[in-house]
Amino acid sequence: MQQSFVHEARSGRVVFGAGSRRQLPEELAASGLRRVVVLTTPGQRALGDDVAAMLGDRCAGVYDQAVMHVPIDTARKAIDALRTLGADGCVAVGGGSTIGLGKAIALESSLPIVALPTTYAGSEMTPLYGLTDGGIKRTGRDWKVMPRTVIYDPELTYDLPVGLSLTSGMNAIAHAAEGLYAPNGNPIVSLMAEEGIRALASALPRIKASAHDAAARSEALYGAWLCGSVLGNAQMGIHHKLCHILGGSFNLPHAEVHTVILPHALAYNAAHAGAAMSRVGRALGHANGPRGLYAFARQLGVPMRLSELGMPADGLDRAADLVVESPYPNPRPIERDAVRQLLQHAFDGTAPIPGETPC
Ligand code: NAD
């Protein structure tokens, strides 16, 4: 018998499959979009141009200035450019940074977004947005920033460098793991979370072995979709709080920080979220969730220490202070000394101990 729960289904349209980007013109037509701007990063400009060429007259231009954490000036310039071009929507082709720029535009202008994700970050499935102003990243939730249509074409991920593929996959697993103990979780969220972790755990080692393994790329993107859906439907806890602070206040790389922190954050919560940890372990084929993740990360050869990401040792105290500063939902109470210990373990790459409470 399930405990009581609420589930609100607000997912947009999802088109999934190798080569599915070629359905973009029909998808735009079905949405009544006639003059879109393609958003991308400078590094993915060539891909943006390919997408624009596919759209012909339906494309008003390519805007290639998306950068990490959506600086407010970047968003303002993009909104001005879209107004000048008379755009009626955006096609965001890229990772969380590009989709984040589309969300900032949608927040201000209400223009619809069609997303073609090229990483596993999952932003395309959430109503969450972030904007950075004066070095402070403000996040919020508004359904109008959720992409109307998401086209998942695994072929767009073939060129994602293997290292970033693995850390981006770990970033996705983090959404699912925290969704399993979210206070507003429910059976659908948990099903998506466990299956998402299972799919990524199966796919990432194969991508490490062969970056163009079509089946592995497809399974990883499927997992990323499920994990992103969990992020869009469930409140996140200490793991996401830690990563937000380490990324925002210490300028550490997003996916890598998630990768290093996750086993430690799960260890912190383990004794307070037994059922969730069992499901994480089961999805990984391991008896213990945090240890299983740590072993999985070691097997992938991804970064394991905050010290190797550029975190200063003398920043750990400040990070711990920031993590305990404001309340947020988490199965285990947020205790400053234990958080500081967690950060030290993550800094040194020490194996996580489930619970990290004296037992
Ligand atoms: P990213 O979008 O910053 O991409 C990292 C780099 O990889 C960029 O230079 C990009 O051009 C390049 N790249 C992306 N896909 C590629 C591909 N297939 N081939 C070659 N190069 C490629 O990285 P990300 O991890 O996807 O996104 C991180 C950002 O997204 C952060 O700012 C994070 O806060 C945000 N985010 C937001 C949400 C949300 O729900 N709002 C969810 C997850 C992440």
Coordinates of C-alpha atoms in Angstrom, one line a residue, residues 135-344:
G135 CA 28.2 36.8 -9.5
I136 CA 25.0 35.5 -7.7
K137 CA 22.9 32.9 -9.4
R138 CA 19.2 33.3 -8.7
T139 CA 17.0 30.2 -9.5
G140 CA 13.3 30.0 -9.8
R141 CA 10.5 27.8 -11.1
D142 CA 7.9 28.8 -13.7
W143 CA 6.1 26.5 -16.1
K144 CA 6.4 29.0 -18.9
V145 CA 10.1 28.2 -19.3
M146 CA 9.5 24.5 -19.8
P147 CA 10.2 23.6 -23.5
R148 CA 7.0 22.9 -25.4
T149 CA 8.7 20.2 -27.4
V150 CA 11.9 18.2 -26.8
I151 CA 13.6 16.3 -29.6
Y152 CA 16.0 13.8 -28.2
D153 CA 18.3 12.7 -31.0
P154 CA 21.1 10.5 -29.7
E155 CA 23.2 11.3 -32.8
L156 CA 23.6 14.9 -31.4
T157 CA 25.5 13.4 -28.4
Y158 CA 28.0 11.4 -30.4
D159 CA 30.5 14.3 -30.3
L160 CA 30.1 15.1 -26.7
P161 CA 33.6 14.4 -25.3
V162 CA 33.8 11.1 -23.4
G163 CA 34.8 12.8 -20.2
L164 CA 31.9 15.2 -20.3
S165 CA 29.5 12.4 -21.3
L166 CA 30.4 10.5 -18.2
T167 CA 30.2 13.5 -15.8
S168 CA 27.0 14.7 -17.5
G169 CA 25.6 11.2 -17.0
M170 CA 26.5 11.4 -13.3
N171 CA 24.8 14.8 -13.1
A172 CA 21.6 13.1 -14.4
I173 CA 21.9 10.2 -11.9
A174 CA 22.1 12.8 -9.2
H175 CA 18.6 14.2 -10.1
A176 CA 17.2 10.6 -9.9
A177 CA 19.0 9.7 -6.7
E178 CA 17.6 12.8 -4.8
G179 CA 14.2 12.3 -6.4
L180 CA 14.0 8.9 -4.6
Y181 CA 14.0 10.6 -1.2
A182 CA 12.3 13.8 -2.1
P183 CA 9.5 14.9 0.3
N184 CA 7.2 15.4 -2.7
G185 CA 8.3 12.2 -4.5
N186 CA 5.7 9.6 -5.6
P187 CA 5.6 6.2 -7.2
I188 CA 5.9 7.6 -10.8
V189 CA 8.9 9.7 -9.8
S190 CA 10.5 6.7 -8.2
L191 CA 9.9 4.5 -11.2
M192 CA 11.5 7.1 -13.5
A193 CA 14.4 7.6 -11.1
E194 CA 15.3 3.9 -10.7
E195 CA 15.0 3.2 -14.4
G196 CA 16.9 6.4 -15.3
I197 CA 19.8 5.3 -13.0
R198 CA 19.7 1.8 -14.4
A199 CA 19.8 3.0 -18.0
L200 CA 22.8 5.4 -17.4
A201 CA 24.6 2.7 -15.3
S202 CA 24.3 0.4 -18.3
A203 CA 25.2 3.0 -20.9
L204 CA 28.1 5.0 -19.5
P205 CA 30.7 2.3 -19.4
R206 CA 29.9 1.4 -23.0
I207 CA 30.3 5.1 -24.0
K208 CA 33.6 5.1 -22.2
A209 CA 34.6 2.2 -24.3
S210 CA 33.3 3.6 -27.6
A211 CA 32.0 7.2 -27.8
H212 CA 30.0 6.4 -31.0
D213 CA 28.2 3.3 -29.7
A214 CA 24.8 4.1 -31.0
A215 CA 22.9 1.8 -28.7
A216 CA 24.7 3.1 -25.6
R217 CA 24.2 6.7 -26.7
S218 CA 20.5 6.1 -27.1
E219 CA 20.2 4.4 -23.7
A220 CA 22.1 7.2 -22.0
L221 CA 19.8 9.8 -23.5
Y222 CA 16.8 7.8 -22.5
G223 CA 18.1 7.7 -19.0
A224 CA 18.8 11.4 -19.1
W225 CA 15.2 12.1 -20.1
L226 CA 13.9 10.1 -17.2
C227 CA 16.3 11.7 -14.7
G228 CA 15.5 15.2 -16.0
S229 CA 11.8 14.4 -15.6
V230 CA 12.5 13.5 -11.9
L231 CA 14.3 16.9 -11.5
G232 CA 11.3 18.6 -12.9
N233 CA 8.9 16.8 -10.6
A234 CA 10.6 16.5 -7.3
Q235 CA 12.4 18.8 -4.7
M236 CA 16.1 18.3 -4.5
G237 CA 18.1 18.0 -1.2
I238 CA 21.6 18.5 0.1
H239 CA 23.4 17.2 -3.0
H240 CA 21.9 19.8 -5.3
K241 CA 22.4 22.5 -2.6
L242 CA 26.1 21.6 -2.3
C243 CA 26.6 21.6 -6.0
H244 CA 24.8 24.9 -6.4
I245 CA 27.1 26.5 -3.8
L246 CA 30.3 24.9 -5.1
G247 CA 29.5 25.8 -8.7
G248 CA 28.1 29.3 -8.0
S249 CA 30.4 30.6 -5.2
F250 CA 33.6 28.8 -6.2
N251 CA 33.1 28.7 -10.0
L252 CA 33.6 24.9 -10.2
P253 CA 32.5 23.0 -13.3
H254 CA 28.8 21.9 -13.1
A255 CA 28.8 18.2 -14.2
E256 CA 32.2 17.4 -12.5
V257 CA 31.0 18.8 -9.2
H258 CA 27.9 16.7 -9.3
T259 CA 30.1 13.7 -10.0
V260 CA 32.4 14.2 -7.1
I261 CA 29.7 15.1 -4.5
L262 CA 27.0 12.5 -5.2
P263 CA 28.4 9.5 -3.4
H264 CA 29.2 11.7 -0.4
A265 CA 25.8 13.3 -0.3
L266 CA 24.1 9.9 -0.5
A267 CA 26.3 8.7 2.3
Y268 CA 25.3 11.7 4.4
N269 CA 21.6 10.7 3.9
A270 CA 21.9 6.9 3.8
A271 CA 20.7 6.2 7.4
H272 CA 17.7 8.4 6.9
A273 CA 16.6 7.2 3.5
G274 CA 17.0 3.4 3.5
A275 CA 14.4 2.7 0.8
A276 CA 15.8 5.2 -1.6
M277 CA 19.3 3.9 -1.1
S278 CA 18.1 0.3 -1.8
R279 CA 16.7 1.5 -5.1
V280 CA 19.9 3.4 -6.0
G281 CA 21.9 0.2 -5.2
R282 CA 19.5 -2.0 -7.1
A283 CA 19.7 0.2 -10.2
L284 CA 23.5 0.0 -10.0
G285 CA 23.6 -3.7 -9.3
H286 CA 25.2 -3.1 -5.9
A287 CA 24.1 -3.9 -2.4
N288 CA 24.8 -0.3 -1.1
G289 CA 23.7 2.9 -2.9
P290 CA 26.5 5.3 -1.8
R291 CA 29.3 2.8 -2.0
G292 CA 27.9 1.5 -5.3
L293 CA 28.0 5.0 -6.8
Y294 CA 31.5 5.5 -5.5
A295 CA 32.6 2.2 -7.1
F296 CA 30.8 3.1 -10.3
A297 CA 32.5 6.5 -10.5
R298 CA 35.9 4.8 -9.9
Q299 CA 35.1 2.3 -12.7
L300 CA 34.3 5.2 -15.0
G301 CA 37.6 7.0 -14.1
V302 CA 35.8 10.3 -13.6
P303 CA 37.1 13.0 -11.2
M304 CA 36.7 11.9 -7.5
R305 CA 38.1 14.9 -5.6
L306 CA 37.1 18.5 -5.3
S307 CA 40.8 19.3 -5.0
E308 CA 41.3 18.3 -8.6
L309 CA 38.4 20.6 -9.8
G310 CA 40.1 23.7 -8.4
M311 CA 38.3 23.9 -5.0
P312 CA 40.5 25.8 -2.6
A313 CA 41.1 24.0 0.7
D314 CA 40.4 27.2 2.7
G315 CA 37.0 27.5 1.0
L316 CA 35.6 24.4 2.7
D317 CA 34.5 26.2 5.8
R318 CA 32.7 28.9 3.9
A319 CA 31.0 26.3 1.7
A320 CA 29.8 24.5 4.8
D321 CA 28.5 27.8 6.2
L322 CA 26.6 28.5 3.0
V323 CA 25.1 25.0 2.9
V324 CA 23.5 25.4 6.3
E325 CA 22.5 29.0 5.9
S326 CA 19.0 28.6 4.6
P327 CA 16.6 25.6 5.0
Y328 CA 15.6 23.1 2.3
P329 CA 14.1 19.7 2.4
N330 CA 16.5 16.8 3.1
P331 CA 15.9 13.4 4.8
R332 CA 18.7 14.0 7.3
P333 CA 18.8 17.3 9.2
I334 CA 21.5 19.6 7.9
E335 CA 24.2 19.6 10.5
R336 CA 27.1 21.9 10.1
D337 CA 29.9 19.6 11.4
A338 CA 28.7 16.7 9.4
V339 CA 28.4 18.8 6.2
R340 CA 32.0 20.1 6.8
Q341 CA 33.1 16.4 7.2
L342 CA 31.3 15.5 4.0
L343 CA 33.1 18.3 2.1
Q344 CA 36.5 17.1 3.5

